[in-house]
Coordinates of C-alpha atoms in Angstrom, one line a residue:
M64 CA -46.0 -32.8 41.0
T65 CA -47.2 -36.0 39.3
D66 CA -45.0 -38.9 38.3
R67 CA -45.5 -40.5 35.0
T68 CA -45.3 -44.1 33.8
V69 CA -44.1 -44.5 30.2
Q70 CA -43.1 -47.4 27.9
S71 CA -39.4 -48.1 27.9
Q72 CA -37.4 -47.7 24.7
D73 CA -37.3 -51.5 24.0
G74 CA -41.1 -51.6 24.5
A75 CA -40.8 -54.6 26.8
S76 CA -41.5 -52.9 30.1
L77 CA -42.8 -49.8 31.8
E78 CA -40.7 -47.2 33.4
R79 CA -41.6 -44.5 35.9
L80 CA -40.6 -40.8 35.3
H81 CA -40.3 -38.6 38.4
D82 CA -41.6 -35.0 38.1
N83 CA -38.8 -32.8 39.3
G84 CA -41.1 -29.8 39.6
D85 CA -39.2 -27.6 37.3
G86 CA -40.6 -28.9 34.0
T87 CA -38.1 -31.8 33.8
F88 CA -38.5 -35.5 34.5
S89 CA -36.0 -38.0 35.8
R90 CA -36.1 -41.8 35.4
V91 CA -36.8 -43.6 38.7
V92 CA -34.8 -46.8 39.2
Y93 CA -36.0 -49.4 41.7
V94 CA -33.2 -51.4 43.3
Q95 CA -33.3 -54.1 46.0
N96 CA -32.7 -52.6 49.4
P97 CA -29.4 -54.1 50.5
G98 CA -30.5 -53.8 54.1
G99 CA -33.8 -55.5 53.6
G100 CA -32.5 -59.0 54.1
G101 CA -34.2 -60.1 51.0
G102 CA -37.5 -59.0 52.4
G103 CA -38.1 -56.6 49.6
G104 CA -38.6 -52.9 49.8
S105 CA -37.1 -50.4 47.4
L106 CA -35.2 -47.1 47.3
S107 CA -35.9 -44.2 45.0
D108 CA -32.9 -43.3 42.8
T109 CA -32.7 -40.3 40.5
I110 CA -30.0 -40.1 37.8
L111 CA -28.2 -36.7 37.8
T112 CA -25.2 -35.1 36.3
D113 CA -22.9 -32.2 37.2
D114 CA -20.4 -29.8 35.5
S115 CA -17.9 -32.6 35.1
G116 CA -20.4 -34.4 32.8
T117 CA -20.5 -37.5 35.0
F118 CA -23.7 -39.4 35.4
F119 CA -24.4 -40.5 39.0
I120 CA -27.3 -41.6 41.2
A121 CA -28.9 -39.6 43.9
R122 CA -30.3 -42.4 46.3
D123 CA -33.1 -41.4 48.6
S124 CA -33.6 -44.0 51.3
G125 CA -36.3 -42.0 53.0
T126 CA -34.1 -40.9 55.8
A127 CA -30.9 -39.9 53.9
L128 CA -29.7 -38.8 50.4
T129 CA -26.5 -40.3 49.1
Y130 CA -24.6 -40.1 45.8
I131 CA -23.1 -43.1 44.1
T132 CA -21.8 -43.9 40.6
L133 CA -23.7 -45.9 38.2
S134 CA -21.6 -48.9 39.2
G135 CA -22.5 -48.4 42.9
S136 CA -19.3 -46.6 44.2
P137 CA -19.6 -43.6 46.4
Y138 CA -19.4 -40.3 44.4
T139 CA -18.9 -36.7 45.4
P140 CA -20.6 -34.4 42.8
S141 CA -19.1 -31.1 41.6
T142 CA -21.1 -27.9 41.2
N143 CA -24.3 -27.3 39.3
I144 CA -26.1 -30.6 39.9
R145 CA -29.0 -31.1 37.5
P146 CA -31.2 -33.8 36.0
A147 CA -29.4 -35.9 33.4
D148 CA -30.3 -36.5 29.8
V149 CA -30.4 -40.3 29.9
P150 CA -30.3 -42.1 26.6
G151 CA -33.7 -43.7 25.8
I152 CA -35.6 -41.2 27.9
A153 CA -37.3 -38.2 26.3
Q154 CA -36.2 -35.6 28.8
L155 CA -36.4 -31.8 27.9
H156 CA -34.6 -29.3 30.0
T157 CA -36.4 -26.0 29.9
D158 CA -34.2 -24.2 32.4
N159 CA -32.5 -21.0 31.1
G160 CA -29.0 -22.4 31.7
A161 CA -25.8 -20.4 31.1
D162 CA -23.5 -19.4 28.2
G163 CA -20.9 -21.9 27.1
N164 CA -17.6 -21.8 25.2
G165 CA -17.1 -23.9 22.1
I166 CA -19.5 -26.2 20.4
T167 CA -18.2 -29.9 20.6
P168 CA -19.6 -30.0 23.3
P169 CA -19.8 -26.5 24.8
T170 CA -18.0 -26.3 28.1
G171 CA -19.1 -24.2 31.0
G172 CA -22.7 -24.0 29.7
A173 CA -25.9 -25.7 30.6
G174 CA -29.1 -26.7 28.8
I175 CA -30.3 -25.5 25.5
R176 CA -28.8 -22.1 26.1
G177 CA -25.4 -23.6 26.6
W178 CA -25.4 -25.4 23.3
L179 CA -26.9 -22.4 21.4
S180 CA -24.5 -19.9 22.9
G181 CA -21.5 -22.2 21.9
I182 CA -22.7 -22.5 18.3
Y183 CA -23.4 -18.7 18.1
K184 CA -19.9 -17.9 19.4
A185 CA -18.3 -20.3 16.9
I186 CA -20.1 -18.6 14.0
T187 CA -19.8 -15.0 15.0
G188 CA -16.7 -14.7 17.2
N189 CA -13.4 -13.3 15.8
V190 CA -14.8 -12.6 12.3
T191 CA -12.0 -12.3 9.8
I192 CA -12.3 -10.3 6.5
I193 CA -10.9 -12.6 3.8
D194 CA -9.5 -11.1 0.7
A195 CA -10.8 -13.6 -1.9
F196 CA -9.9 -13.4 -5.5
Q197 CA -11.3 -14.7 -8.7
A198 CA -8.9 -16.4 -11.1
P199 CA -7.1 -13.9 -13.3
I200 CA -8.4 -13.4 -16.8
V201 CA -5.6 -12.9 -19.3
T202 CA -6.5 -11.5 -22.8
N203 CA -4.3 -10.9 -25.8
W204 CA -5.4 -8.2 -28.3
T205 CA -3.8 -7.4 -31.6
S206 CA -4.6 -5.3 -34.7
A207 CA -6.7 -8.3 -35.8
T208 CA -9.0 -7.9 -32.7
A209 CA -12.3 -6.2 -33.6
Q210 CA -13.2 -2.9 -32.1
N211 CA -15.5 -3.1 -29.1
T212 CA -14.2 -6.5 -28.1
A213 CA -14.8 -6.8 -24.4
V214 CA -13.7 -8.9 -21.4
T215 CA -16.5 -9.1 -18.9
M216 CA -16.5 -10.5 -15.4
V217 CA -19.1 -11.0 -12.6
T218 CA -18.5 -8.7 -9.6
S219 CA -21.5 -9.4 -7.4
G220 CA -20.3 -9.6 -3.9
Y221 CA -16.9 -8.2 -4.8
D222 CA -15.5 -4.7 -4.3
L223 CA -12.5 -4.2 -6.5
V224 CA -11.1 -5.0 -9.9
N225 CA -7.4 -4.8 -10.7
V226 CA -6.5 -4.2 -14.4
T227 CA -3.1 -4.4 -15.9
I228 CA -2.0 -3.9 -19.5
N229 CA 1.3 -4.2 -21.3
P230 CA 1.1 -2.4 -24.7
P231 CA 4.1 -2.8 -27.0
A232 CA 6.1 0.1 -28.4
G233 CA 5.2 1.4 -31.8
L234 CA 1.4 1.3 -31.7
T235 CA -0.2 4.2 -33.6
G236 CA -3.8 3.5 -32.5
G237 CA -5.9 1.7 -30.0
A238 CA -7.7 2.5 -26.7
I239 CA -9.3 0.6 -23.8
S240 CA -12.2 1.8 -21.7
F241 CA -13.6 0.8 -18.3
Q242 CA -17.3 0.2 -17.7
V243 CA -19.6 -1.2 -15.0
Y244 CA -23.1 -2.7 -15.4
D245 CA -26.0 -1.4 -13.2
G246 CA -28.5 -4.0 -14.3
A247 CA -29.9 -1.9 -17.2
G248 CA -26.8 -0.7 -19.2
W249 CA -23.1 -0.2 -19.3
I250 CA -21.7 3.0 -17.7
A251 CA -18.2 4.5 -18.0
V252 CA -16.3 4.4 -14.7
K253 CA -13.1 6.1 -13.6
A254 CA -10.1 3.9 -12.7
A255 CA -7.2 5.1 -10.6
R256 CA -3.7 4.4 -11.8
T257 CA -1.5 2.7 -9.3
D258 CA 1.6 4.8 -10.1
S259 CA 0.0 8.3 -9.9
Y260 CA -3.0 10.3 -9.0
L261 CA -4.3 10.2 -12.5
T262 CA -7.6 8.6 -13.4
D263 CA -8.9 7.2 -16.6
S264 CA -12.2 6.1 -18.1
T265 CA -10.5 5.6 -21.4
F266 CA -6.7 5.0 -21.9
Q267 CA -4.9 5.5 -25.2
L268 CA -2.6 2.6 -25.9
T269 CA -0.2 4.9 -27.7
N270 CA 0.4 7.0 -24.6
S271 CA 3.4 5.0 -23.4
P272 CA 4.5 1.3 -23.8
G273 CA 5.1 -1.0 -20.8
F274 CA 3.0 -2.1 -17.9
K275 CA 0.2 0.1 -16.6
A276 CA -2.2 -0.8 -13.8
W277 CA -5.5 0.5 -12.4
Q278 CA -7.8 -0.3 -9.5
V279 CA -11.5 0.1 -10.1
P280 CA -14.1 0.3 -7.3
V281 CA -17.1 -1.9 -8.3
S282 CA -19.0 -2.3 -5.1
G283 CA -22.7 -2.7 -5.8
F284 CA -22.3 -3.3 -9.5
P285 CA -22.9 -6.9 -10.7
Q286 CA -20.6 -6.8 -13.7
F287 CA -17.4 -5.0 -14.9
R288 CA -15.7 -5.0 -18.3
I289 CA -12.8 -3.6 -20.2
I290 CA -13.5 -2.9 -23.8
L291 CA -11.3 -2.2 -26.9
S292 CA -13.0 1.1 -27.6
S293 CA -10.6 1.9 -30.5
A294 CA -9.1 -0.7 -32.7
I295 CA -5.3 -1.4 -32.4
V296 CA -3.1 0.0 -35.1
G297 CA 0.4 -1.4 -35.3
S298 CA 2.3 -4.6 -34.7
G299 CA 2.5 -6.5 -31.4
T300 CA 0.2 -7.8 -28.8
V301 CA -1.5 -6.0 -25.9
V302 CA -1.7 -8.3 -22.9
A303 CA -4.6 -7.3 -20.5
T304 CA -5.1 -9.0 -17.1
T305 CA -8.1 -8.5 -14.8
I306 CA -8.5 -9.8 -11.3
V307 CA -11.7 -9.5 -9.2
S308 CA -11.1 -9.0 -5.5
S309 CA -13.3 -8.9 -2.4
A310 CA -11.0 -6.5 -0.6
P311 CA -12.7 -3.3 0.4
D312 CA -11.9 -0.6 -2.1
V313 CA -10.4 2.8 -1.3
S314 CA -11.9 6.0 -2.8
I315 CA -10.0 7.3 -5.8
V316 CA -10.9 10.9 -5.0
T317 CA -7.8 12.7 -3.6
A318 CA -8.4 15.9 -1.6
G319 CA -11.6 16.4 -3.4
L320 CA -9.9 17.0 -6.8
D321 CA -9.7 14.9 -9.9
P322 CA -6.5 15.9 -11.7
Q323 CA -8.1 14.7 -15.0
S324 CA -10.9 17.3 -14.8
P325 CA -10.3 20.7 -16.5
L326 CA -10.5 24.0 -14.6
P327 CA -13.8 25.8 -14.9
A328 CA -13.8 28.2 -17.8
G329 CA -13.5 31.9 -16.9
T330 CA -12.5 31.2 -13.3
N331 CA -8.8 30.5 -13.4
A332 CA -6.0 31.9 -15.6
L333 CA -2.4 31.0 -15.9
G334 CA 0.3 33.3 -17.3
S335 CA 2.0 36.7 -16.8
V336 CA 0.2 39.5 -15.1
I337 CA 2.0 42.1 -17.3
T338 CA 1.0 40.9 -20.7
T339 CA -2.0 43.3 -20.9
N340 CA -2.4 45.2 -24.1
G341 CA -0.6 48.6 -24.0
Y342 CA 2.4 47.4 -22.1
T343 CA 5.7 46.1 -23.4
P344 CA 8.0 44.2 -21.0
S345 CA 11.7 45.0 -20.9
S346 CA 14.6 43.8 -18.7
A347 CA 18.2 44.8 -18.0
V348 CA 20.8 43.7 -15.5
I349 CA 23.3 46.5 -15.0
G350 CA 26.5 47.1 -13.1
A351 CA 27.5 50.0 -10.8
G352 CA 28.3 53.4 -12.3
T353 CA 26.8 52.6 -15.7
I354 CA 24.0 54.0 -17.7
T355 CA 22.2 51.3 -19.8
A356 CA 19.4 51.5 -22.2
A357 CA 16.5 49.3 -21.1
T358 CA 16.6 46.1 -23.2
G359 CA 13.9 45.9 -25.8
L360 CA 12.8 49.5 -25.7
G361 CA 15.3 51.5 -27.8
T362 CA 13.7 54.6 -29.3
V363 CA 10.1 55.0 -28.8
T364 CA 7.7 57.2 -30.7
A365 CA 5.0 59.6 -29.6
A366 CA 2.4 57.1 -30.5
A367 CA 3.7 54.5 -28.0
T368 CA 1.8 53.7 -24.9
D369 CA 3.2 52.9 -21.4
Y370 CA 6.2 50.6 -21.1
I371 CA 7.2 48.2 -18.3
A372 CA 10.9 47.9 -17.3
V373 CA 11.8 44.9 -15.2
L374 CA 15.3 45.7 -13.8
A375 CA 17.6 43.7 -11.6
N376 CA 20.6 45.0 -9.6
P377 CA 22.8 42.5 -7.8
T378 CA 24.8 45.0 -5.8
A379 CA 24.1 47.6 -3.1
N380 CA 23.5 50.8 -5.0
Y381 CA 20.8 53.2 -6.0
L382 CA 18.6 52.1 -8.9
C383 CA 17.3 55.0 -11.0
F384 CA 14.6 55.0 -13.7
Q385 CA 14.8 57.9 -16.2
N386 CA 13.3 59.1 -19.4
Q387 CA 15.2 61.3 -21.8
H388 CA 13.6 63.6 -24.3
A389 CA 16.0 63.7 -27.2
S390 CA 15.4 67.3 -28.3
A391 CA 15.3 68.9 -24.9
N392 CA 17.9 66.6 -23.2
I393 CA 15.9 66.5 -20.0
W394 CA 16.0 63.5 -17.7
I395 CA 12.7 62.7 -16.1
N396 CA 12.4 60.2 -13.3
P397 CA 9.1 58.4 -13.7
L398 CA 8.7 58.3 -9.9
G399 CA 9.3 62.0 -9.3
P400 CA 9.8 65.4 -10.9
A401 CA 12.0 66.3 -13.8
Y402 CA 15.7 66.8 -13.2
A403 CA 18.6 68.3 -15.2
S404 CA 20.7 66.0 -17.2
G405 CA 22.9 63.9 -15.0
S406 CA 20.8 64.2 -11.9
Y407 CA 18.8 61.3 -10.5
T408 CA 16.6 59.9 -7.8
G409 CA 16.0 56.3 -7.0
Q410 CA 15.4 53.4 -4.7
K411 CA 18.1 52.1 -2.3
I412 CA 18.8 48.4 -2.8
P413 CA 19.8 46.2 0.3
A414 CA 23.4 45.1 0.3
G415 CA 24.0 41.8 -1.2
G416 CA 20.6 41.4 -2.6
S417 CA 18.9 41.7 -6.0
F418 CA 15.9 43.8 -6.7
V419 CA 13.3 43.5 -9.5
W420 CA 11.1 46.5 -10.0
D421 CA 8.2 47.0 -12.4
A422 CA 8.2 50.7 -13.5
R423 CA 5.5 52.2 -15.8
V424 CA 7.2 54.8 -18.0
P425 CA 4.7 57.4 -19.5
V426 CA 6.7 58.3 -22.7
T427 CA 3.8 59.7 -24.7
A428 CA 3.7 62.9 -22.6
L429 CA 7.3 63.8 -23.3
H430 CA 7.1 65.1 -26.8
A431 CA 4.9 65.7 -29.8
A432 CA 4.4 63.4 -32.7
S433 CA 6.5 65.7 -34.9
D434 CA 9.6 64.9 -32.8
T435 CA 11.0 62.1 -34.9
A436 CA 14.0 61.7 -32.6
G437 CA 11.7 60.2 -30.1
A438 CA 12.6 59.5 -26.5
N439 CA 14.9 56.8 -25.0
F440 CA 14.5 55.1 -21.7
F441 CA 17.6 54.5 -19.6
V442 CA 18.5 53.0 -16.3
Q443 CA 21.4 54.0 -14.1
V444 CA 23.1 52.5 -11.1
A445 CA 24.8 55.2 -9.0

């Protein structure tokens, strides 16, 4: 260890720095030995500090080490005694130190690490996501507004755009569209309505008057705009308001389905399953002990194809399906063999319930084309 002699801050004298052996230096203060009787001699004092932040002197008399305040009073140090950064002395602490809390000054830390850890925690600790907004842009469009007039806003660093419009009643034309800019061109984008699961890239102003609102995810796109894609026809003013927000956006896809997208052609079909060519639907609701002609059938000819009878019975009875050949007067149950007139067979219906039955009736096999009387289809509840 080698002590150093340096020029003092005022440049008027020399001061001695003591090598502490750990890469740091302390100023050595020479004081008159009180016990020297004026005969001279000196003590080696080192200025230190502790966790309380107090500067004090460690006095080495050669035989004992005592601690005193800078004013000379006895002092009892707290923990973590270390060399002090004394104003006017270029003293660098290279010890690793310990983490601190806070930054002005950091408490509980030491050295450069203490200061840096305090600053780091102040910057990174308890990060809060702030929902920042740009000032709303309010636009008024009328029939005098040119088609393709646009309202554009910068969305770099933002995630969401809220759009509201208030079209008046009575418009017969006009539409707005939503677009984002990718740095090369404008692209249509879907916007989710706030009052339903519907999405729009273009909205007809004639659809319905009154307030409508959308939320548009724009994360990653530097610009967004609404454009008057079709000129307004009619009186009144369309008020459009746009607000750019930094709030994280929520995907507008619901259960993987976009309700605005059509079903694939040839994959799905809606409608009745008995509307195939060659079948004619008929229905009748009948009471007990009656014989009723199936509604919609009447007299059929030999050229007729199969018929469908949809029959409902609200009481607990037997429901019978029968064909009658007019010339032979023979009753034929479609579900079984031929029976003499007045006989029947059928399906038992549960008490208190109703029953709907689709029965195919093969009438063409009952008579020849020359039989102009044809055949009738009847139902009976026994």
